[in-house]
Amino acid sequence: MSLEISPRARLGLAAAALALIAGGAGYGIAHLGGHESAPLQTADAGRKALYWYDPMVPSQHFDKPGKSPFMDMQLVAKYADEGGGDAPGVRIDPATSQTLGLRTVAARRGELASSLTATGTIDFNQRDVAIVQARAGGFVSRVYARAPGDIIGAGAPLADLLVPEWAGAQAEFLAVRRSGNAALIQAARQRLALLGMPSGTIASVERTGRPHNVVTISTPTGGVIKTLDVRAGMTMTAGQTLAEVNGLGTVWLNAAVPEAIAGPLRPGQTVQATLAAFPGETLSGRVSAILPQTQADSRTLTVRIELPNRGGRLRPGMFATVSFGGSAQPALLVPSEALIRTGKRTLVMLALDKGRYRPAEVQTGRESGGDTEILAGLGEGEKIVASGQFLIDSEASLSGVEARPIGGTPTAAVKPAATAALYETVGKIEQITANSVTLSHEPVPAISWPAMTMTFQLPDPKVVRGLKAGDRVRFGFDRPPAGPTVRRMVKVAGQ
């Protein structure tokens, strides 16, 4: 049996179905809208949002929340009450800090080893050079098949020189010698020496009784022939250079060191060198000189290192890598990645309490192994941001937050004032200014300081009243974040 539905009934059923669908859709939309909009209405209730922004692009502001057009993340609200009253800095909620991947570390005391590496090339030792010259004029009668670049030993012959002038003088000497007059014999012998005749040739004339007007010119030292200007048949004049011989017992390694980091280097310092020609082998040498001229194109200083050349293996032109080691010195250290270098100053981002951050200006020193020495502007124990600090710095700049200057009050994260103990030593005043004093002081064993010359802060000019440059004094100092500061000073008796 079939059921027939009239056209009017079919129309009524279609209308009912449409109403049911519309009602269900309306309920769903209302339910979805209520579910999504509730957090926007209830989150951070009572706080006024100034604008919304993407932490990755903080300079772009939006007038309503939503998804960032730059990154796959929600916009963050900037509230009017985030100024924090009188507390400087910017506030970032913990959830956003975790999203940005912020990582904080504490400034710590440690030892920073001097590890400077540079490159250089092997060169001849220019202090080990011998110049071979003709002592008298004559003719080259024979050469010994030498060429520039040959390595020869000491006393190696270079050429035979025929000296006609010597023949007459030697014959005269032999005639005087037969006379038996000791005074005349001595005078004639002296004349032969003044003519440039070697003592061996004079002795040979006396022994054989015959003139020897051919002399063999040999090298006084061994090494490599750098220049050779003698050929068979040449006419030589007295004093003319025949050859230049450079010794190979030691060689120079000329290393190019950037001028910005060449300050700690000193002559006599021990260095380690590795050469591409001898992989896996380390050679030890010492700094013989730091040349006074700076290369203008590369802004480097040439450091001359003397290396022993056992077996003559080291050849000029070889490439080498030099490591300038040094004893570790105590220092206040932070990770190098935590520094923000603007070109005009160096900043770190302080991590304060309650999610607040503030930039602080610091003075940096040496750098080694991923750590940088802080000379002033930061105290031991203060927490700083080691990653993500550039984003916070951008937000701080937009909010007009001023950086804490060097010498500013440290945060509560710093260890108590009990660490500000006075250290005493003796030194000589080099210079006094309105707010500093430069002293050449003896070692300070309590903090492992060696003897050196350095500048101390001078907050109270009364400390140096009656003292002048050149006075020998005993002084006490501490080490606040602003840098070593003199607290008392007295003149040593006997000055």
Tab-separated table of C-alpha atoms in Angstrom:
chain	number	residue	atom	x	y	z
A	1	MET	CA	0.000	0.000	0.000
A	2	SER	CA	1.344	3.419	-0.925
A	3	LEU	CA	0.862	6.662	0.929
A	4	GLU	CA	-0.003	9.655	-1.185
A	5	ILE	CA	0.883	13.187	0.129
A	6	SER	CA	-0.982	16.085	-1.338
A	7	PRO	CA	0.917	19.089	-2.660
A	8	ARG	CA	-0.426	21.230	0.184
A	9	ALA	CA	0.885	18.706	2.789
A	10	ARG	CA	4.270	18.538	1.132
A	11	LEU	CA	4.531	22.323	1.289
A	12	GLY	CA	3.680	22.308	5.005
A	13	LEU	CA	6.310	19.670	5.785
A	14	ALA	CA	9.003	21.638	3.894
A	15	ALA	CA	8.181	24.776	5.875
A	16	ALA	CA	8.423	22.889	9.163
A	17	ALA	CA	11.780	21.429	8.203
A	18	LEU	CA	13.141	24.867	7.279
A	19	ALA	CA	11.995	26.278	10.607
A	20	LEU	CA	13.629	23.427	12.501
A	21	ILE	CA	16.952	23.883	10.651
A	22	ALA	CA	16.928	27.646	11.177
A	23	GLY	CA	16.227	27.228	14.857
A	24	GLY	CA	19.065	24.713	15.290
A	25	ALA	CA	21.522	26.921	13.387
A	26	GLY	CA	20.520	29.926	15.416
A	27	TYR	CA	21.067	28.014	18.637
A	28	GLY	CA	24.471	26.830	17.404
A	29	ILE	CA	25.586	30.308	16.378
A	30	ALA	CA	24.397	31.772	19.635
A	31	HIS	CA	26.080	28.999	21.625
A	32	LEU	CA	29.378	29.347	19.656
A	33	GLY	CA	29.349	33.114	19.904
A	34	GLY	CA	28.725	32.931	23.611
A	35	HIS	CA	31.546	30.432	24.043
A	36	GLU	CA	34.134	32.526	22.144
A	37	SER	CA	33.196	35.976	23.336
A	38	ALA	CA	33.029	35.168	27.025
A	39	PRO	CA	36.824	35.256	27.610
A	40	LEU	CA	37.106	38.562	25.768
A	41	GLN	CA	34.508	40.067	28.051
A	42	THR	CA	35.692	38.543	31.318
A	43	ALA	CA	39.493	38.326	30.906
A	44	ASP	CA	41.408	41.091	32.698
A	45	ALA	CA	38.139	42.583	33.871
A	46	GLY	CA	38.452	46.103	35.200
A	47	ARG	CA	41.637	46.836	33.232
A	48	LYS	CA	41.663	49.267	30.338
A	49	ALA	CA	43.385	48.044	27.194
A	50	LEU	CA	45.143	50.812	25.279
A	51	TYR	CA	45.837	48.687	22.199
A	52	TRP	CA	46.809	45.204	21.077
A	53	TYR	CA	50.126	44.237	19.486
A	54	ASP	CA	52.225	41.334	18.228
A	55	PRO	CA	55.251	40.823	20.527
A	56	MET	CA	57.289	39.966	17.449
A	57	VAL	CA	56.334	43.279	15.792
A	58	PRO	CA	55.667	45.585	18.776
A	59	SER	CA	55.677	48.771	16.691
A	60	GLN	CA	52.378	47.817	14.983
A	61	HIS	CA	49.269	48.549	17.121
A	62	PHE	CA	45.718	47.224	16.672
A	63	ASP	CA	42.445	48.570	18.126
A	64	LYS	CA	40.906	45.155	18.885
A	65	PRO	CA	42.063	41.637	19.811
A	66	GLY	CA	42.505	38.851	17.326
A	67	LYS	CA	45.097	36.847	15.497
A	68	SER	CA	48.343	38.511	14.426
A	69	PRO	CA	48.687	39.094	10.682
A	70	PHE	CA	52.449	38.536	11.039
A	71	MET	CA	52.731	35.399	13.174
A	72	ASP	CA	50.573	32.407	14.039
A	73	MET	CA	49.685	33.755	17.495
A	74	GLN	CA	47.099	35.916	19.262
A	75	LEU	CA	47.633	39.629	19.755
A	76	VAL	CA	48.656	40.762	23.257
A	77	ALA	CA	46.880	43.580	25.083
A	78	LYS	CA	48.733	46.665	26.313
A	79	TYR	CA	46.971	47.895	29.465
A	80	ALA	CA	46.892	51.410	30.849
A	81	ASP	CA	47.911	50.230	34.316
A	82	GLU	CA	51.110	48.562	33.095
A	83	GLY	CA	53.126	51.659	33.836
A	84	GLY	CA	53.698	50.209	37.296
A	85	GLY	CA	53.503	53.487	39.169
A	86	ASP	CA	56.973	54.675	40.078
A	87	ALA	CA	58.673	51.360	39.315
A	88	PRO	CA	60.670	51.678	36.049
A	89	GLY	CA	60.531	49.045	33.343
A	90	VAL	CA	57.999	47.158	31.306
A	91	ARG	CA	55.785	44.325	32.495
A	92	ILE	CA	55.286	41.094	30.565
A	93	ASP	CA	52.912	38.466	31.883
A	94	PRO	CA	54.381	35.009	32.526
A	95	ALA	CA	52.397	33.358	29.729
A	96	THR	CA	53.823	35.763	27.154
A	97	SER	CA	57.325	35.349	28.602
A	98	GLN	CA	57.023	31.611	28.133
A	99	THR	CA	55.753	32.074	24.592
A	100	LEU	CA	58.704	34.332	23.744
A	101	GLY	CA	61.134	31.808	25.216
A	102	LEU	CA	62.728	34.245	27.670
A	103	ARG	CA	65.646	32.808	29.624
A	104	THR	CA	67.245	34.578	32.580
A	105	VAL	CA	70.679	34.123	34.150
A	106	ALA	CA	72.484	35.763	37.059
A	107	ALA	CA	75.703	37.748	36.745
A	108	ARG	CA	78.382	35.646	38.418
A	109	ARG	CA	81.958	35.837	39.567
A	110	GLY	CA	84.388	33.621	37.708
A	111	GLU	CA	87.722	33.446	35.958
A	112	LEU	CA	88.160	34.541	32.363
A	113	ALA	CA	91.104	33.063	30.518
A	114	SER	CA	92.853	35.153	27.903
A	115	SER	CA	92.328	33.160	24.701
A	116	LEU	CA	93.165	35.252	21.670
A	117	THR	CA	93.608	33.532	18.314
A	118	ALA	CA	95.103	35.098	15.201
A	119	THR	CA	96.582	34.022	11.881
A	120	GLY	CA	100.005	34.748	10.441
A	121	THR	CA	102.745	33.673	8.052
A	122	ILE	CA	106.305	32.476	8.508
A	123	ASP	CA	109.085	34.890	7.523
A	124	PHE	CA	112.890	34.980	7.690
A	125	ASN	CA	114.511	36.133	10.909
A	126	GLN	CA	115.883	39.450	9.722
A	127	ARG	CA	118.214	39.619	12.735
A	128	ASP	CA	120.127	36.582	11.434
A	129	VAL	CA	121.458	37.996	8.152
A	130	ALA	CA	125.061	37.920	6.885
A	131	ILE	CA	126.317	40.170	4.076
A	132	VAL	CA	129.276	38.801	2.075
A	133	GLN	CA	131.465	41.508	0.496
A	134	ALA	CA	134.765	41.723	-1.352
A	135	ARG	CA	137.517	43.126	0.896
A	136	ALA	CA	139.638	44.160	-2.089
A	137	GLY	CA	139.149	44.884	-5.782
A	138	GLY	CA	139.881	42.167	-8.304
A	139	PHE	CA	138.509	39.704	-10.832
A	140	VAL	CA	136.262	36.704	-10.280
A	141	SER	CA	138.273	33.744	-11.533
A	142	ARG	CA	135.915	30.973	-10.371
A	143	VAL	CA	132.394	30.455	-9.002
A	144	TYR	CA	131.039	27.434	-7.109
A	145	ALA	CA	127.665	26.832	-8.809
A	146	ARG	CA	125.590	28.559	-6.173
A	147	ALA	CA	122.136	30.069	-6.790
A	148	PRO	CA	119.637	32.115	-4.762
A	149	GLY	CA	117.524	29.833	-2.588
A	150	ASP	CA	120.302	27.298	-1.989
A	151	ILE	CA	120.762	26.188	1.600
A	152	ILE	CA	124.458	26.168	2.554
A	153	GLY	CA	126.503	25.630	5.676
A	154	ALA	CA	128.907	27.987	7.389
A	155	GLY	CA	132.202	28.415	5.481
A	156	ALA	CA	130.728	27.330	2.127
A	157	PRO	CA	132.796	28.806	-0.793
A	158	LEU	CA	131.069	31.239	-3.143
A	159	ALA	CA	133.817	32.449	-5.530
A	160	ASP	CA	137.596	32.744	-6.042
A	161	LEU	CA	138.787	36.346	-6.426
A	162	LEU	CA	142.077	37.290	-8.096
A	163	VAL	CA	143.486	40.421	-6.456
A	164	PRO	CA	146.485	41.809	-8.450
A	165	GLU	CA	147.243	44.398	-5.760
A	166	TRP	CA	148.009	41.659	-3.280
A	167	ALA	CA	150.827	40.135	-5.376
A	168	GLY	CA	153.138	43.164	-5.031
A	169	ALA	CA	152.398	43.647	-1.351
A	170	GLN	CA	153.073	39.977	-0.580
A	171	ALA	CA	156.375	40.030	-2.537
A	172	GLU	CA	157.422	43.114	-0.551
A	173	PHE	CA	156.511	41.360	2.701
A	174	LEU	CA	158.640	38.324	1.805
A	175	ALA	CA	161.635	40.539	0.965
A	176	VAL	CA	161.355	42.398	4.292
A	177	ARG	CA	160.969	39.085	6.094
A	178	ARG	CA	164.322	37.903	4.690
A	179	SER	CA	165.993	41.043	6.120
A	180	GLY	CA	165.317	39.827	9.643
A	181	ASN	CA	164.236	43.290	10.916
A	182	ALA	CA	161.377	42.524	13.295
A	183	ALA	CA	159.935	46.053	13.210
A	184	LEU	CA	159.864	46.149	9.417
A	185	ILE	CA	158.392	42.643	9.271
A	186	GLN	CA	155.569	43.670	11.621
A	187	ALA	CA	154.867	46.810	9.591
A	188	ALA	CA	154.757	44.825	6.327
A	189	ARG	CA	152.395	42.285	7.907
A	190	GLN	CA	150.139	45.100	9.088
A	191	ARG	CA	150.021	46.504	5.561
A	192	LEU	CA	148.789	43.147	4.227
A	193	ALA	CA	145.956	43.148	6.773
A	194	LEU	CA	144.997	46.717	5.855
A	195	LEU	CA	144.696	45.655	2.218
A	196	GLY	CA	141.885	43.289	3.274
A	197	MET	CA	143.924	40.108	3.217
A	198	PRO	CA	142.526	37.390	5.537
A	199	SER	CA	144.775	36.243	8.366
A	200	GLY	CA	144.794	32.731	6.896
A	201	THR	CA	146.187	34.006	3.610
A	202	ILE	CA	148.940	35.976	5.412
A	203	ALA	CA	149.888	32.891	7.408
A	204	SER	CA	150.014	30.840	4.205
A	205	VAL	CA	152.372	33.383	2.580
A	206	GLU	CA	154.678	33.233	5.618
A	207	ARG	CA	154.605	29.453	5.682
A	208	THR	CA	155.206	28.810	1.980
A	209	GLY	CA	157.285	31.877	1.129
A	210	ARG	CA	155.272	32.419	-2.053
A	211	PRO	CA	152.661	35.097	-2.971
A	212	HIS	CA	148.958	34.097	-2.884
A	213	ASN	CA	146.887	36.656	-4.765
A	214	VAL	CA	143.797	34.468	-5.176
A	215	VAL	CA	141.384	34.402	-2.258
A	216	THR	CA	138.335	32.166	-1.807
A	217	ILE	CA	135.312	34.107	-0.539
A	218	SER	CA	133.128	31.976	1.723
A	219	THR	CA	130.030	32.478	3.885
A	220	PRO	CA	130.500	33.360	7.563
A	221	THR	CA	127.246	31.600	8.600
A	222	GLY	CA	124.982	28.891	7.267
A	223	GLY	CA	121.481	29.439	5.923
A	224	VAL	CA	119.744	30.214	2.673
A	225	ILE	CA	121.215	32.385	-0.079
A	226	LYS	CA	118.743	35.255	-0.522
A	227	THR	CA	120.771	37.197	-3.123
A	228	LEU	CA	123.856	36.247	-5.157
A	229	ASP	CA	125.551	38.888	-7.333
A	230	VAL	CA	128.770	37.193	-8.441
A	231	ARG	CA	129.564	35.581	-11.795
A	232	ALA	CA	132.764	34.307	-13.398
A	233	GLY	CA	134.817	37.050	-15.073
A	234	MET	CA	133.196	39.918	-13.137
A	235	THR	CA	135.278	42.813	-11.874
A	236	MET	CA	134.724	43.417	-8.168
A	237	THR	CA	135.484	46.569	-6.226
A	238	ALA	CA	136.356	46.749	-2.558
A	239	GLY	CA	133.194	46.639	-0.463
A	240	GLN	CA	130.977	45.322	-3.250
A	241	THR	CA	128.269	42.872	-2.026
A	242	LEU	CA	128.586	39.361	-3.398
A	243	ALA	CA	125.774	37.618	-1.520
A	244	GLU	CA	123.270	37.863	1.325
A	245	VAL	CA	122.751	34.804	3.519
A	246	ASN	CA	119.845	34.456	5.964
A	247	GLY	CA	120.141	32.024	8.853
A	248	LEU	CA	117.450	29.384	9.425
A	249	GLY	CA	118.030	28.509	13.077
A	250	THR	CA	114.976	30.554	14.047
A	251	VAL	CA	112.171	32.114	11.988
A	252	TRP	CA	109.609	34.844	12.548
A	253	LEU	CA	105.871	34.289	12.627
A	254	ASN	CA	104.128	37.573	11.842
A	255	ALA	CA	100.583	37.412	13.224
A	256	ALA	CA	97.874	39.976	12.382
A	257	VAL	CA	96.006	40.824	15.603
A	258	PRO	CA	92.979	43.201	15.604
A	259	GLU	CA	93.946	46.404	17.365
A	260	ALA	CA	90.806	46.296	19.526
A	261	ILE	CA	92.000	43.166	21.344
A	262	ALA	CA	95.786	43.562	21.143
A	263	GLY	CA	96.070	45.527	24.403
A	264	PRO	CA	96.907	42.588	26.739
A	265	LEU	CA	99.753	41.287	24.545
A	266	ARG	CA	103.300	41.802	25.829
A	267	PRO	CA	106.791	41.011	24.452
A	268	GLY	CA	108.139	37.799	25.912
A	269	GLN	CA	104.698	36.218	26.153
A	270	THR	CA	104.576	32.494	25.332
A	271	VAL	CA	102.347	31.475	22.420
A	272	GLN	CA	101.286	28.265	20.693
A	273	ALA	CA	101.264	27.903	16.917
A	274	THR	CA	99.857	25.275	14.582
A	275	LEU	CA	100.750	25.092	10.899
A	276	ALA	CA	98.701	23.744	8.033
A	277	ALA	CA	101.839	21.975	6.792
A	278	PHE	CA	102.124	19.957	10.035
A	279	PRO	CA	98.585	19.109	11.202
A	280	GLY	CA	98.259	17.925	14.787
A	281	GLU	CA	101.624	19.393	15.817
A	282	THR	CA	101.866	22.386	18.164
A	283	LEU	CA	104.923	24.649	18.228
A	284	SER	CA	105.868	26.906	21.132
A	285	GLY	CA	107.393	30.340	20.681
A	286	ARG	CA	107.499	33.751	22.276
A	287	VAL	CA	106.466	37.261	21.279
A	288	SER	CA	109.664	39.080	20.345
A	289	ALA	CA	108.084	42.398	19.330
A	290	ILE	CA	104.797	44.194	18.705
A	291	LEU	CA	105.373	46.432	15.718
A	292	PRO	CA	104.401	50.068	16.323
A	293	GLN	CA	102.537	50.626	13.063
A	294	THR	CA	98.889	49.644	12.538
A	295	GLN	CA	97.692	48.373	9.157
A	296	ALA	CA	95.182	51.026	8.093
A	297	ASP	CA	93.207	48.771	5.731
A	298	SER	CA	92.672	45.886	8.153
A	299	ARG	CA	93.026	47.724	11.511
A	300	THR	CA	95.459	45.094	12.763
A	301	LEU	CA	98.774	45.133	14.577
A	302	THR	CA	101.632	42.881	13.532
A	303	VAL	CA	102.880	40.734	16.397
A	304	ARG	CA	106.289	39.218	15.718
A	305	ILE	CA	106.815	35.750	17.203
A	306	GLU	CA	110.140	33.924	17.205
A	307	LEU	CA	109.963	30.177	16.593
A	308	PRO	CA	112.813	27.640	16.713
A	309	ASN	CA	113.346	25.975	13.342
A	310	ARG	CA	114.749	22.562	14.118
A	311	GLY	CA	115.728	20.771	10.952
A	312	GLY	CA	114.835	23.789	8.823
A	313	ARG	CA	111.251	22.569	8.350
A	314	LEU	CA	109.633	25.983	8.719
A	315	ARG	CA	109.759	27.819	5.410
A	316	PRO	CA	108.883	31.482	4.808
A	317	GLY	CA	105.367	31.860	3.462
A	318	MET	CA	103.830	28.999	5.448
A	319	PHE	CA	100.423	29.727	7.009
A	320	ALA	CA	99.960	29.377	10.779
A	321	THR	CA	97.309	29.848	13.474
A	322	VAL	CA	98.506	31.430	16.716
A	323	SER	CA	96.951	31.093	20.173
A	324	PHE	CA	97.953	33.723	22.720
A	325	GLY	CA	97.328	32.021	26.037
A	326	GLY	CA	97.360	33.724	29.424
A	327	SER	CA	96.585	33.218	33.075
A	328	ALA	CA	92.918	33.327	34.093
A	329	GLN	CA	91.831	36.550	35.795
A	330	PRO	CA	88.833	37.003	38.138
A	331	ALA	CA	85.920	38.872	36.574
A	332	LEU	CA	82.166	39.474	36.735
A	333	LEU	CA	80.780	37.410	33.867
A	334	VAL	CA	77.577	37.303	31.820
A	335	PRO	CA	76.791	35.319	28.639
A	336	SER	CA	77.877	37.233	25.551
A	337	GLU	CA	74.496	36.525	23.941
A	338	ALA	CA	72.791	38.612	26.660
A	339	LEU	CA	74.430	41.860	25.470
A	340	ILE	CA	72.578	44.376	23.308
A	341	ARG	CA	75.114	46.447	21.371
A	342	THR	CA	73.593	49.584	19.897
A	343	GLY	CA	76.790	51.060	18.498
A	344	LYS	CA	76.813	53.898	21.028
A	345	ARG	CA	76.487	51.819	24.190
A	346	THR	CA	76.028	48.276	25.461
A	347	LEU	CA	72.879	47.212	27.338
A	348	VAL	CA	71.591	44.212	29.234
A	349	MET	CA	67.941	43.574	30.083
A	350	LEU	CA	67.421	43.317	33.835
A	351	ALA	CA	64.849	40.779	35.035
A	352	LEU	CA	63.067	42.492	37.973
A	353	ASP	CA	60.364	41.127	40.250
A	354	LYS	CA	56.696	40.661	39.285
A	355	GLY	CA	57.505	40.120	35.613
A	356	ARG	CA	59.101	43.521	35.070
A	357	TYR	CA	62.105	44.170	32.846
A	358	ARG	CA	64.360	47.191	32.478
A	359	PRO	CA	67.420	47.874	30.304
A	360	ALA	CA	70.702	48.727	32.035
A	361	GLU	CA	73.835	50.214	30.514
A	362	VAL	CA	77.060	48.288	31.159
A	363	GLN	CA	80.748	48.629	30.416
A	364	THR	CA	82.260	45.463	28.959
A	365	GLY	CA	85.795	44.101	28.975
A	366	ARG	CA	87.346	40.907	27.683
A	367	GLU	CA	85.419	38.121	25.962
A	368	SER	CA	86.238	34.423	25.924
A	369	GLY	CA	84.409	31.118	25.682
A	370	GLY	CA	80.952	32.672	25.228
A	371	ASP	CA	81.296	34.886	28.343
A	372	THR	CA	81.954	38.620	28.546
A	373	GLU	CA	83.524	40.523	31.410
A	374	ILE	CA	81.426	43.328	32.947
A	375	LEU	CA	83.583	46.174	34.229
A	376	ALA	CA	80.779	48.430	35.478
A	377	GLY	CA	77.003	48.789	35.460
A	378	LEU	CA	75.999	45.404	36.864
A	379	GLY	CA	76.294	43.726	40.241
A	380	GLU	CA	76.966	40.124	41.152
A	381	GLY	CA	73.696	38.198	41.435
A	382	GLU	CA	71.567	40.543	39.326
A	383	LYS	CA	69.393	38.616	36.903
A	384	ILE	CA	69.400	39.476	33.216
A	385	VAL	CA	67.648	38.115	30.140
A	386	ALA	CA	69.898	35.862	28.073
A	387	SER	CA	67.526	35.163	25.169
A	388	GLY	CA	64.635	37.167	23.770
A	389	GLN	CA	66.023	40.408	25.181
A	390	PHE	CA	65.782	42.220	21.835
A	391	LEU	CA	61.990	41.932	21.840
A	392	ILE	CA	61.781	43.366	25.368
A	393	ASP	CA	64.196	46.122	24.429
A	394	SER	CA	61.924	47.096	21.521
A	395	GLU	CA	58.926	47.220	23.865
A	396	ALA	CA	60.906	49.268	26.401
A	397	SER	CA	61.891	51.746	23.689
A	398	LEU	CA	58.270	52.110	22.571
A	399	SER	CA	57.171	52.640	26.179
A	400	GLY	CA	59.845	55.282	26.770
A	401	VAL	CA	61.593	53.306	29.537
A	402	GLU	CA	65.016	54.781	30.259
A	403	ALA	CA	67.979	52.466	30.731
A	404	ARG	CA	69.596	52.363	34.150
A	405	PRO	CA	72.855	54.304	33.816
A	406	ILE	CA	76.230	52.998	34.915
A	407	GLY	CA	76.465	53.644	38.634
A	408	GLY	CA	72.700	53.408	39.154
A	409	THR	CA	71.157	51.696	42.164
A	410	PRO	CA	71.294	47.899	41.770
A	411	THR	CA	68.150	45.808	42.054
A	412	ALA	CA	67.165	43.768	45.076
A	413	ALA	CA	68.483	40.669	43.307
A	414	VAL	CA	72.007	41.804	44.119
A	415	LYS	CA	73.644	40.290	47.153
A	416	PRO	CA	73.388	42.390	50.337
A	417	ALA	CA	75.748	45.224	51.096
A	418	ALA	CA	77.797	42.870	53.217
A	419	THR	CA	79.718	42.011	50.052
A	420	ALA	CA	81.027	45.599	49.904
A	421	ALA	CA	84.112	44.759	51.984
A	422	LEU	CA	87.125	47.026	51.686
A	423	TYR	CA	90.306	45.700	50.114
A	424	GLU	CA	93.594	47.406	50.963
A	425	THR	CA	96.870	47.704	49.105
A	426	VAL	CA	99.698	50.162	48.424
A	427	GLY	CA	100.197	52.127	45.241
A	428	LYS	CA	101.405	55.321	43.596
A	429	ILE	CA	99.063	58.061	42.396
A	430	GLU	CA	99.387	58.547	38.646
A	431	GLN	CA	96.530	61.008	38.043
A	432	ILE	CA	93.708	62.692	39.971
A	433	THR	CA	90.512	64.051	38.372
A	434	ALA	CA	87.267	65.418	39.805
A	435	ASN	CA	85.669	61.956	40.148
A	436	SER	CA	88.457	59.403	39.633
A	437	VAL	CA	92.001	58.559	40.635
A	438	THR	CA	94.491	56.454	38.660
A	439	LEU	CA	96.826	54.287	40.757
A	440	SER	CA	99.732	51.937	40.025
A	441	HIS	CA	99.120	49.469	42.831
A	442	GLU	CA	100.645	46.315	44.230
A	443	PRO	CA	98.854	42.935	44.045
A	444	VAL	CA	95.600	42.392	45.975
A	445	PRO	CA	95.735	38.698	47.014
A	446	ALA	CA	92.253	38.755	48.584
A	447	ILE	CA	90.647	39.095	45.140
A	448	SER	CA	93.527	37.615	43.080
A	449	TRP	CA	94.409	40.919	41.429
A	450	PRO	CA	97.973	41.250	40.084
A	451	ALA	CA	99.987	44.445	40.259
A	452	MET	CA	98.671	46.856	37.616
A	453	THR	CA	97.703	50.433	36.809
A	454	MET	CA	93.971	51.181	36.807
A	455	THR	CA	91.434	53.958	37.400
A	456	PHE	CA	89.188	53.938	40.504
A	457	GLN	CA	85.967	55.870	41.092
A	458	LEU	CA	86.299	58.771	43.534
A	459	PRO	CA	82.835	59.681	44.902
A	460	ASP	CA	84.240	61.973	47.633
A	461	PRO	CA	87.056	64.387	46.638
A	462	LYS	CA	87.957	64.730	50.323
A	463	VAL	CA	89.566	61.281	50.130
A	464	VAL	CA	92.505	62.701	48.107
A	465	ARG	CA	92.719	66.081	49.821
A	466	GLY	CA	96.356	67.057	50.257
A	467	LEU	CA	97.601	64.318	47.901
A	468	LYS	CA	99.108	64.703	44.438
A	469	ALA	CA	100.410	62.672	41.519
A	470	GLY	CA	103.548	60.776	42.461
A	471	ASP	CA	102.586	60.227	46.119
A	472	ARG	CA	102.818	56.691	47.458
A	473	VAL	CA	99.662	55.835	49.381
A	474	ARG	CA	97.837	53.055	51.181
A	475	PHE	CA	94.208	52.950	50.112
A	476	GLY	CA	91.056	50.920	50.657
A	477	PHE	CA	88.468	50.254	47.974
A	478	ASP	CA	85.333	48.252	47.319
A	479	ARG	CA	83.690	47.004	44.130
A	480	PRO	CA	80.128	48.287	43.631
A	481	PRO	CA	78.373	47.868	40.237
A	482	ALA	CA	79.752	51.246	39.130
A	483	GLY	CA	83.276	49.832	39.333
A	484	PRO	CA	86.132	49.757	41.883
A	485	THR	CA	85.744	52.775	44.193
A	486	VAL	CA	88.287	54.284	46.595
A	487	ARG	CA	86.840	54.834	50.090
A	488	ARG	CA	89.932	55.884	52.039
A	489	MET	CA	93.510	56.825	51.286
A	490	VAL	CA	96.523	57.883	53.369
A	491	LYS	CA	100.011	58.855	52.366
A	492	VAL	CA	102.705	56.307	53.189
A	493	ALA	CA	105.276	57.621	55.661
A	494	GLY	CA	108.635	58.572	54.201
A	495	GLN	CA	107.232	60.302	51.087
